[in-house]
Short mmCIF file of C-alpha atoms in Angstrom, two decimals:
data_model
loop_
_atom_site.label_atom_id
_atom_site.label_comp_id
_atom_site.label_asym_id
_atom_site.label_seq_id
_atom_site.Cartn_x
_atom_site.Cartn_y
_atom_site.Cartn_z
CA UNK A 1 54.73 89.16 114.93
CA UNK A 2 55.97 91.27 117.84
CA UNK A 3 56.70 89.97 121.33
CA UNK A 4 56.99 91.93 124.54
CA UNK A 5 60.46 92.77 125.79
CA UNK A 6 59.65 90.86 128.97
CA UNK A 7 59.05 87.64 126.99
CA UNK A 8 62.18 88.22 124.94
CA UNK A 9 64.27 88.62 128.12
CA UNK A 10 62.93 85.35 129.54
CA UNK A 11 63.39 83.39 126.31
CA UNK A 12 66.87 84.79 125.75
CA UNK A 13 68.02 84.09 129.29
CA UNK A 14 66.65 80.53 129.39
CA UNK A 15 68.12 79.84 125.95
CA UNK A 16 71.56 81.04 127.06
CA UNK A 17 71.40 78.88 130.19
CA UNK A 18 70.43 75.77 128.20
CA UNK A 19 73.10 76.51 125.60
CA UNK A 20 75.68 76.82 128.36
CA UNK A 21 74.64 73.47 129.87
CA UNK A 22 74.76 71.69 126.52
CA UNK A 23 78.11 73.28 125.64
CA UNK A 24 79.70 72.29 128.96
CA UNK A 25 78.35 68.74 128.61
CA UNK A 26 79.74 68.39 125.09
CA UNK A 27 83.12 69.80 126.10
CA UNK A 28 83.31 67.38 129.03
CA UNK A 29 82.29 64.40 126.91
CA UNK A 30 84.58 65.22 123.97
CA UNK A 31 87.68 66.76 125.54
CA UNK A 32 87.95 65.82 129.24
CA UNK A 33 89.46 62.39 128.49
CA UNK A 34 91.94 63.85 126.03
CA UNK A 35 92.90 66.61 128.45
CA UNK A 36 93.40 64.06 131.24
CA UNK A 37 95.71 61.97 129.03
CA UNK A 38 97.59 65.10 127.91
CA UNK A 39 98.21 66.14 131.51
CA UNK A 40 99.40 62.62 132.43
CA UNK A 41 101.80 62.66 129.47
CA UNK A 42 103.28 66.01 130.52
CA UNK A 43 103.57 64.76 134.10
CA UNK A 44 105.44 61.55 133.26
CA UNK A 45 107.84 63.32 130.86
CA UNK A 46 108.60 65.95 133.48
CA UNK A 47 109.30 63.17 136.00
CA UNK A 48 111.72 61.56 133.52
CA UNK A 49 113.65 64.84 133.18
CA UNK A 50 113.87 65.18 136.97
CA UNK A 51 115.16 61.59 137.43
CA UNK A 52 117.65 62.05 134.61
CA UNK A 53 119.07 65.16 136.32
CA UNK A 54 119.24 63.35 139.68
CA UNK A 55 121.05 60.37 138.13
CA UNK A 56 123.74 62.66 136.73
CA UNK A 57 124.31 64.35 140.09
CA UNK A 58 125.34 60.97 141.68
CA UNK A 59 123.79 61.72 145.07
CA UNK A 60 123.80 59.07 147.81
CA UNK A 61 120.13 59.73 148.57
CA UNK A 62 118.98 58.94 145.00
CA UNK A 63 116.60 56.23 146.24
CA UNK A 64 114.91 58.54 148.72
CA UNK A 65 114.64 61.27 146.09
CA UNK A 66 112.84 59.07 143.56
CA UNK A 67 110.61 57.74 146.33
CA UNK A 68 109.55 61.29 147.17
CA UNK A 69 108.89 62.03 143.47
CA UNK A 70 106.88 58.82 143.15
CA UNK A 71 104.63 59.75 146.08
CA UNK A 72 104.13 63.34 144.89
CA UNK A 73 103.38 62.46 141.26
CA UNK A 74 101.65 59.06 141.79
CA UNK A 75 104.12 57.39 139.41
CA UNK A 76 105.88 54.07 140.00
CA UNK A 77 109.60 54.40 139.21
CA UNK A 78 112.16 51.70 138.35
CA UNK A 79 115.86 52.46 137.73
CA UNK A 80 118.42 49.70 137.01
CA UNK A 81 122.05 49.70 136.04
CA UNK A 82 123.11 49.00 132.47
CA UNK A 83 123.04 45.20 132.85
CA UNK A 84 119.72 45.15 134.79
CA UNK A 85 121.34 43.82 137.97
CA UNK A 86 121.02 46.64 140.54
CA UNK A 87 117.50 47.95 141.02
CA UNK A 88 116.04 51.11 142.57
CA UNK A 89 112.27 50.96 142.63
CA UNK A 90 109.29 52.65 144.24
CA UNK A 91 106.68 50.14 142.97
CA UNK A 92 105.02 47.35 144.89
CA UNK A 93 106.64 44.65 142.74
CA UNK A 94 110.12 45.76 141.55
CA UNK A 95 110.89 42.37 139.96
CA UNK A 96 107.76 42.47 137.82
CA UNK A 97 108.61 46.01 136.65
CA UNK A 98 112.17 44.91 135.90
CA UNK A 99 110.87 41.96 133.84
CA UNK A 100 108.59 44.35 131.90
CA UNK A 101 111.49 46.75 131.29
CA UNK A 102 113.69 43.92 130.07
CA UNK A 103 110.88 42.67 127.87
CA UNK A 104 110.48 46.11 126.30
CA UNK A 105 114.25 46.34 125.84
CA UNK A 106 114.43 42.96 124.10
CA UNK A 107 111.20 43.48 122.17
CA UNK A 108 109.52 40.52 123.91
CA UNK A 109 106.49 42.52 125.06
CA UNK A 110 104.62 43.94 122.04
CA UNK A 111 100.96 43.13 122.62
CA UNK A 112 98.39 45.77 123.70
CA UNK A 113 100.93 48.60 123.37
CA UNK A 114 100.26 51.90 121.60
CA UNK A 115 103.45 53.95 121.11
CA UNK A 116 102.73 57.66 121.62
CA UNK A 117 106.23 59.11 121.22
CA UNK A 118 109.61 57.56 120.47
CA UNK A 119 113.00 59.28 120.73
CA UNK A 120 116.63 58.16 120.98
CA UNK A 121 116.41 58.30 124.80
CA UNK A 122 112.94 56.99 125.63
CA UNK A 123 109.67 55.50 124.41
CA UNK A 124 106.33 56.87 125.64
CA UNK A 125 103.53 54.34 125.26
CA UNK A 126 100.03 53.43 126.40
CA UNK A 127 99.62 49.81 127.55
CA UNK A 128 96.74 47.79 128.93
CA UNK A 129 96.07 44.69 131.02
CA UNK A 130 93.08 43.01 129.41
CA UNK A 131 92.67 40.60 132.32
CA UNK A 132 91.85 43.41 134.75
CA UNK A 133 90.68 45.99 132.15
CA UNK A 134 93.29 48.52 133.24
CA UNK A 135 95.11 51.07 131.08
CA UNK A 136 98.33 52.76 132.07
CA UNK A 137 100.97 55.10 130.70
CA UNK A 138 104.61 54.00 130.53
CA UNK A 139 107.84 55.79 129.77
CA UNK A 140 110.96 53.64 129.46
CA UNK A 141 114.43 54.06 128.09
CA UNK A 142 118.01 54.88 129.03
CA UNK A 143 119.20 57.75 131.21
CA UNK A 144 122.16 59.93 130.25
CA UNK A 145 124.38 58.03 132.76
CA UNK A 146 123.65 54.66 131.06
CA UNK A 147 121.07 53.35 133.55
CA UNK A 148 117.73 52.02 132.36
CA UNK A 149 114.42 53.24 133.71
CA UNK A 150 110.69 52.53 133.61
CA UNK A 151 108.01 55.02 134.72
CA UNK A 152 104.50 53.66 135.20
CA UNK A 153 101.28 55.48 136.04
CA UNK A 154 97.67 54.29 135.74
CA UNK A 155 95.16 55.90 133.40
CA UNK A 156 92.04 55.72 135.52
CA UNK A 157 88.80 55.25 133.63
CA UNK A 158 87.22 58.68 133.30
CA UNK A 159 84.03 57.71 131.50
CA UNK A 160 82.18 57.53 134.81
CA UNK A 161 83.75 60.80 135.89
CA UNK A 162 82.60 62.50 132.69
CA UNK A 163 79.07 61.14 133.09
CA UNK A 164 78.96 62.19 136.71
CA UNK A 165 80.30 65.62 135.82
CA UNK A 166 77.62 66.09 133.15
CA UNK A 167 74.86 64.95 135.49
CA UNK A 168 76.12 67.36 138.13
CA UNK A 169 76.16 70.27 135.68
CA UNK A 170 72.66 69.42 134.44
CA UNK A 171 71.19 69.21 137.94
CA UNK A 172 72.88 72.39 139.09
CA UNK A 173 72.03 74.13 135.82
CA UNK A 174 68.34 73.27 136.04
CA UNK A 175 68.23 74.41 139.65
CA UNK A 176 69.99 77.69 138.85
CA UNK A 177 67.81 78.21 135.75
CA UNK A 178 64.61 77.83 137.79
CA UNK A 179 65.83 80.35 140.33
CA UNK A 180 66.97 82.68 137.57
CA UNK A 181 63.62 82.45 135.75
CA UNK A 182 61.79 83.47 138.92
CA UNK A 183 64.25 86.32 139.50
CA UNK A 184 64.18 87.56 135.90
CA UNK A 185 60.38 87.44 135.87
CA UNK A 186 60.25 89.76 138.85
CA UNK A 187 63.07 91.99 137.66
CA UNK A 188 61.82 92.18 134.06
CA UNK A 189 58.60 93.76 135.28
CA UNK A 190 60.53 96.53 137.00
CA UNK A 191 62.88 96.92 134.02
CA UNK A 192 60.24 96.94 131.30
CA UNK A 193 57.68 99.20 133.02
CA UNK A 194 59.62 102.44 132.35
CA UNK A 195 60.59 101.17 128.86
CA UNK A 196 56.91 100.64 128.06
CA UNK A 197 56.21 104.15 129.31
CA UNK A 198 58.99 105.49 127.05
CA UNK A 199 57.49 103.57 124.13
CA UNK A 200 54.11 105.20 124.71
CA UNK A 201 55.82 108.56 125.04
CA UNK A 202 57.65 108.09 121.72
CA UNK A 203 54.38 107.21 119.97
CA UNK A 204 52.73 110.36 121.26
CA UNK A 205 55.75 112.41 120.19
CA UNK A 206 55.58 110.76 116.74
CA UNK A 207 52.01 112.10 116.55
CA UNK A 208 53.40 115.57 117.46
CA UNK A 209 51.84 115.46 120.94
CA UNK A 210 54.55 117.40 122.79
CA UNK A 211 52.57 117.58 126.02
CA UNK A 212 53.59 113.98 126.84
CA UNK A 213 56.21 113.75 129.60
CA UNK A 214 58.12 110.88 131.23
CA UNK A 215 57.39 110.40 134.93
CA UNK A 216 59.00 107.03 135.80
CA UNK A 217 61.33 106.28 138.72
CA UNK A 218 63.62 103.44 137.65
CA UNK A 219 66.61 105.09 139.40
CA UNK A 220 68.96 104.16 136.56
CA UNK A 221 69.93 105.18 133.01
CA UNK A 222 66.29 104.74 131.89
CA UNK A 223 65.35 107.76 134.05
CA UNK A 224 68.10 109.72 132.32
CA UNK A 225 66.74 108.56 128.97
CA UNK A 226 63.26 109.69 130.04
CA UNK A 227 64.60 113.12 130.97
CA UNK A 228 66.28 113.32 127.57
CA UNK A 229 62.93 112.44 125.99
CA UNK A 230 61.34 115.32 127.89
CA UNK A 231 64.07 117.68 126.70
CA UNK A 232 63.78 116.33 123.17
CA UNK A 233 60.01 116.93 123.24
CA UNK A 234 60.54 120.61 124.02
CA UNK A 235 63.36 120.92 121.48
CA UNK A 236 61.27 119.23 118.79
CA UNK A 237 58.39 121.60 119.35
CA UNK A 238 60.74 124.58 119.03
CA UNK A 239 62.61 123.05 116.08
CA UNK A 240 59.44 122.27 114.14
CA UNK A 241 58.39 125.85 114.52
CA UNK A 242 61.77 127.00 113.18
CA UNK A 243 61.63 124.44 110.39
CA UNK A 244 58.30 125.71 109.20
CA UNK A 245 59.81 129.18 108.97
CA UNK A 246 62.96 127.89 107.30
CA UNK A 247 60.97 125.76 104.88
CA UNK A 248 59.44 128.80 103.25
CA UNK A 249 62.89 130.38 102.88
CA UNK A 250 64.31 127.11 101.56
CA UNK A 251 61.69 126.88 98.89
CA UNK A 252 62.61 130.37 97.74
CA UNK A 253 66.31 129.45 97.78
CA UNK A 254 65.68 126.25 95.82
CA UNK A 255 63.74 128.14 93.21
CA UNK A 256 66.51 130.71 92.97
CA UNK A 257 69.16 128.02 92.66
CA UNK A 258 67.19 126.27 89.94
CA UNK A 259 67.03 129.55 88.07
CA UNK A 260 70.79 130.01 88.47
CA UNK A 261 71.45 126.46 87.27
CA UNK A 262 69.24 127.03 84.28
CA UNK A 263 71.08 130.25 83.48
CA UNK A 264 74.40 128.48 83.78
CA UNK A 265 73.23 125.58 81.66
CA UNK A 266 71.89 127.94 79.04
CA UNK A 267 75.18 129.82 79.09
CA UNK A 268 77.20 126.72 78.39
CA UNK A 269 74.79 125.49 75.74
CA UNK A 270 74.67 128.89 74.07
CA UNK A 271 78.44 129.33 74.13
CA UNK A 272 78.90 125.88 72.61
CA UNK A 273 76.29 126.57 69.97
CA UNK A 274 77.55 130.03 69.10
CA UNK A 275 81.16 128.91 68.77
CA UNK A 276 80.50 126.04 66.41
CA UNK A 277 79.36 128.25 63.50
CA UNK A 278 82.30 130.71 63.50
CA UNK A 279 84.71 127.83 63.91
CA UNK A 280 83.30 126.15 60.83
CA UNK A 281 83.44 129.45 58.90
CA UNK A 282 86.99 130.25 59.97
CA UNK A 283 88.14 126.78 58.98
CA UNK A 284 86.34 127.06 55.63
CA UNK A 285 87.81 130.46 54.75
CA UNK A 286 91.25 129.39 55.89
CA UNK A 287 91.17 126.40 53.59
CA UNK A 288 89.89 128.69 50.78
CA UNK A 289 92.74 131.12 51.31
CA UNK A 290 95.20 128.28 51.19
CA UNK A 291 93.77 127.48 47.75
CA UNK A 292 95.33 130.70 46.43
CA UNK A 293 92.33 133.00 46.85
CA UNK A 294 94.67 135.78 48.06
CA UNK A 295 97.26 137.15 45.63
CA UNK A 296 100.21 137.49 48.04
CA UNK A 297 101.17 133.94 49.03
CA UNK A 298 103.26 134.93 52.05
CA UNK A 299 100.48 137.09 53.51
CA UNK A 300 97.89 134.54 52.57
CA UNK A 301 99.71 131.73 54.32
CA UNK A 302 100.33 133.87 57.42
CA UNK A 303 96.67 134.79 57.86
CA UNK A 304 95.58 131.28 57.08
CA UNK A 305 97.83 129.85 59.78
CA UNK A 306 96.48 132.37 62.29
CA UNK A 307 92.85 131.52 61.41
CA UNK A 308 93.45 127.78 61.58
CA UNK A 309 95.28 128.14 64.89
CA UNK A 310 92.46 130.20 66.40
CA UNK A 311 89.85 127.77 65.15
CA UNK A 312 91.74 124.89 66.78
CA UNK A 313 91.83 126.78 70.09
CA UNK A 314 88.12 127.55 69.89
CA UNK A 315 87.34 123.94 69.02
CA UNK A 316 89.32 122.76 72.03
CA UNK A 317 87.44 125.19 74.25
CA UNK A 318 84.10 123.95 72.92
CA UNK A 319 85.10 120.37 73.64
CA UNK A 320 86.14 121.26 77.17
CA UNK A 321 82.95 123.25 77.76
CA UNK A 322 80.83 120.33 76.59
CA UNK A 323 82.80 117.92 78.78
CA UNK A 324 82.43 120.24 81.80
CA UNK A 325 78.73 120.67 81.08
CA UNK A 326 78.21 116.89 81.05
CA UNK A 327 80.14 116.47 84.32
CA UNK A 328 78.36 119.25 86.21
CA UNK A 329 74.87 118.17 85.21
CA UNK A 330 75.33 114.43 85.65
CA UNK A 331 75.16 113.51 81.98
CA UNK A 332 78.51 111.70 82.16
CA UNK A 333 78.23 109.33 85.15
CA UNK A 334 81.35 108.13 86.95
CA UNK A 335 82.03 104.42 86.31
CA UNK A 336 83.98 103.04 89.30
CA UNK A 337 86.46 100.26 88.58
CA UNK A 338 89.69 98.97 90.12
CA UNK A 339 92.80 99.75 88.05
CA UNK A 340 96.56 100.29 88.39
CA UNK A 341 97.28 104.03 88.25
CA UNK A 342 101.05 103.60 87.73
CA UNK A 343 100.91 102.45 84.08
CA UNK A 344 98.21 105.07 83.43
CA UNK A 345 100.58 107.85 84.52
CA UNK A 346 103.47 106.35 82.55
CA UNK A 347 101.23 106.30 79.46
CA UNK A 348 100.31 109.98 79.87
CA UNK A 349 103.98 110.95 80.29
CA UNK A 350 105.00 108.89 77.28
CA UNK A 351 102.24 110.47 75.17
CA UNK A 352 103.46 113.98 76.05
CA UNK A 353 107.16 113.16 75.59
CA UNK A 354 107.64 115.30 72.47
CA UNK A 355 106.01 118.35 74.07
CA UNK A 356 108.00 117.84 77.27
CA UNK A 357 111.24 117.59 75.29
CA UNK A 358 110.39 120.84 73.48
CA UNK A 359 109.94 122.53 76.85
CA UNK A 360 113.22 121.06 78.14
CA UNK A 361 111.36 119.42 81.04
CA UNK A 362 113.12 116.95 83.35
CA UNK A 363 110.42 114.49 84.47
CA UNK A 364 110.81 112.15 87.46
CA UNK A 365 108.19 109.63 88.60
CA UNK A 366 108.30 108.05 92.09
CA UNK A 367 105.97 105.16 92.94
CA UNK A 368 105.73 101.46 93.74
CA UNK A 369 105.68 99.01 90.83
CA UNK A 370 101.88 99.01 90.99
CA UNK A 371 99.25 100.98 92.90
CA UNK A 372 95.64 99.89 92.54
CA UNK A 373 92.87 102.46 93.05
CA UNK A 374 89.10 102.75 92.60
CA UNK A 375 87.86 105.29 90.04
CA UNK A 376 86.81 106.04 86.48
CA UNK A 377 90.03 105.21 84.61
CA UNK A 378 89.19 107.36 81.56
CA UNK A 379 88.38 110.44 83.67
CA UNK A 380 91.39 109.97 85.96
CA UNK A 381 93.58 109.89 82.84
CA UNK A 382 92.06 113.26 81.91
CA UNK A 383 92.90 114.61 85.38
CA UNK A 384 96.53 113.47 85.08
CA UNK A 385 96.75 114.93 81.56
CA UNK A 386 95.41 118.31 82.75
CA UNK A 387 97.86 118.39 85.67
CA UNK A 388 100.78 117.49 83.37
CA UNK A 389 99.76 120.12 80.77
CA UNK A 390 99.40 122.72 83.50
CA UNK A 391 102.84 121.85 84.94
CA UNK A 392 104.47 121.89 81.48
CA UNK A 393 102.98 125.27 80.55
CA UNK A 394 104.07 126.93 83.82
CA UNK A 395 107.56 125.38 83.92
CA UNK A 396 110.45 127.64 84.90
CA UNK A 397 113.83 127.81 86.69
CA UNK A 398 115.24 124.27 86.95
CA UNK A 399 112.45 123.05 84.62
CA UNK A 400 111.71 119.97 86.70
CA UNK A 401 108.43 118.03 86.92
CA UNK A 402 108.13 115.56 89.80
CA UNK A 403 105.26 113.04 89.81
CA UNK A 404 104.61 111.03 92.98
CA UNK A 405 102.11 108.33 93.98
CA UNK A 406 101.99 107.18 97.60
CA UNK A 407 99.59 105.64 100.10
CA UNK A 408 98.02 107.66 102.89
CA UNK A 409 95.98 105.24 105.00
CA UNK A 410 93.16 103.87 102.85
CA UNK A 411 93.74 106.52 100.17
CA UNK A 412 96.28 106.94 97.36
CA UNK A 413 97.68 110.46 96.79
CA UNK A 414 98.88 111.42 93.29
CA UNK A 415 100.78 114.71 92.94
CA UNK A 416 102.41 116.64 90.07
CA UNK A 417 105.00 119.26 91.05
CA UNK A 418 106.69 121.73 88.71
CA UNK A 419 109.37 124.29 89.39
CA UNK A 420 108.25 127.85 88.71
CA UNK A 421 106.53 130.83 90.27
CA UNK A 422 104.08 130.07 93.09
CA UNK A 423 100.41 130.93 92.62
CA UNK A 424 99.47 134.20 94.36
CA UNK A 425 97.55 133.47 97.59
CA UNK A 426 94.66 135.65 96.43
CA UNK A 427 94.19 133.40 93.38
CA UNK A 428 94.53 129.95 94.98
CA UNK A 429 90.82 129.52 95.75
CA UNK A 430 89.79 130.82 92.32
CA UNK A 431 91.88 128.67 90.01
CA UNK A 432 89.18 125.95 89.96
CA UNK A 433 86.57 128.41 88.59
CA UNK A 434 85.68 128.31 84.90
CA UNK A 435 87.58 130.73 82.64
CA UNK A 436 89.73 131.99 85.57
CA UNK A 437 93.32 132.72 84.52
CA UNK A 438 96.06 133.77 86.94
CA UNK A 439 98.39 135.02 84.19
CA UNK A 440 96.17 135.91 81.22
CA UNK A 441 99.07 136.78 78.92
CA UNK A 442 100.89 133.51 79.55
CA UNK A 443 97.67 131.50 79.29
CA UNK A 444 96.91 133.14 75.96
CA UNK A 445 100.45 132.36 74.79
CA UNK A 446 100.05 128.59 75.11
CA UNK A 447 96.36 128.57 74.15
CA UNK A 448 94.83 127.90 77.57
CA UNK A 449 91.10 128.39 78.09
CA UNK A 450 90.88 128.42 81.90
CA UNK A 451 88.63 125.35 81.85
CA UNK A 452 91.09 122.48 82.48
CA UNK A 453 91.21 122.78 86.29
CA UNK A 454 87.42 123.22 86.38
CA UNK A 455 87.12 119.86 84.64
CA UNK A 456 89.53 118.32 87.19
CA UNK A 457 87.42 119.68 90.06
CA UNK A 458 84.20 118.35 88.50
CA UNK A 459 85.74 114.89 87.95
CA UNK A 460 87.02 114.63 91.54
CA UNK A 461 83.66 115.86 92.91
CA UNK A 462 82.07 113.04 90.90
CA UNK A 463 84.44 110.63 92.72
CA UNK A 464 83.65 112.26 96.11
CA UNK A 465 87.39 112.71 96.57
CA UNK A 466 89.72 115.64 97.23
CA UNK A 467 91.92 117.58 94.85
CA UNK A 468 94.03 120.61 95.69
CA UNK A 469 97.13 122.73 95.20
CA UNK A 470 100.12 123.63 97.41
CA UNK A 471 102.68 126.40 96.93
CA UNK A 472 106.36 125.78 97.60
CA UNK A 473 109.29 128.14 97.55
CA UNK A 474 110.46 126.85 94.18
CA UNK A 475 107.21 125.77 92.53
CA UNK A 476 103.64 124.47 92.72
CA UNK A 477 102.17 121.02 93.46
CA UNK A 478 98.73 119.85 92.28
CA UNK A 479 97.34 116.64 93.80
CA UNK A 480 94.25 114.43 93.95
CA UNK A 481 93.16 111.54 96.19
CA UNK A 482 91.56 108.18 95.28
CA UNK A 483 90.40 105.23 97.33
CA UNK A 484 93.01 102.47 97.49
CA UNK A 485 92.36 98.77 96.90
#
């Protein structure tokens, strides 16, 4: 059920006013007494510190000083010497205060006393006189010069003050609320009139009636909004016309793209299908030759090894093509999970140790003890493996491979650097394309198919994250980004 904005303004405003009144009343009732007592406690402890400093200064006007403090702070003060014989007091009955101090010192007075704080120098307590229903705060103890002291201040009853304060807030709040309701009723009409007009305008624009125009005069940001509506109406009319034209072109483009995708899909499927049969034949003949079909054993073994090697390369290419095909066409969905990438990288390096040793590679790995990321752990392992294989096969000069994992804001950057020749600038943007080979002779030498980096790109696109390459003077760095924990 919808309500007018005018009603919502009134209800919201009155609700906030009532909430404010209730909140203030609760705060007064619950915390005013505690705050009053807290302030009194601070006041009496501060007075003790002042008297203690004055007693150490040994001024002749000590009595007048404590009298001035007593008047300013509304605290009765009693100071006696160590044997309770000489008295300095600002209270109405010094003897009674001295008796109380002596009673506290000897432990005689213990009834109706609530100790708040006790130190080696003083005791802060709340006491009461049940006969006259009066509570007061006392601080007594020994000054640094050996004199004894008693500070006394009344704790006036604040229940009536709290009640009176709440009643005052309620009366004032009701009065202010009534005035505010009248004011907001008048103002809401002026505020909502142009908004209602804008609402009607938006409905007409939703029905593609672009002749509707705002004509209000609110003399504020609503007028500016209305002018923007008028501009938007004209722009929408022009844009819809352009969209209708673009829609026809888009449909043609979509159809063309679907045809291209079909051609590409057919290409991958056909390549995979066509390669499987010759691979099986080559493997079969190779095994037959190894069974002494040929007469010359040395020649037979040589050709057999070549055939088996080629079949292995073709089989690897088929596997990569199928993997790339699944990634590009969404048949291998990315399963996001939180995992530690550091042990994953260590596992890949350990698995390639024999090949790295054959290449004479010096591998270094810099990272924290653990680095948690979000991603498909199996596919990220394939990315790391491809980067490591690529680095190992293009290793040169100092033959160093440097792996690094570090945080960059909310992301984790993993990079694999190898010393060697930089990638020509003309080829940098093409290395992610299928079957593209920068150095065809070298790629052929180690059995590369030009598909590995295409798989990396497809995996990272499936993660909606970045991967890239950077040239350095002494080598090349490949990297990819993942969301951190």
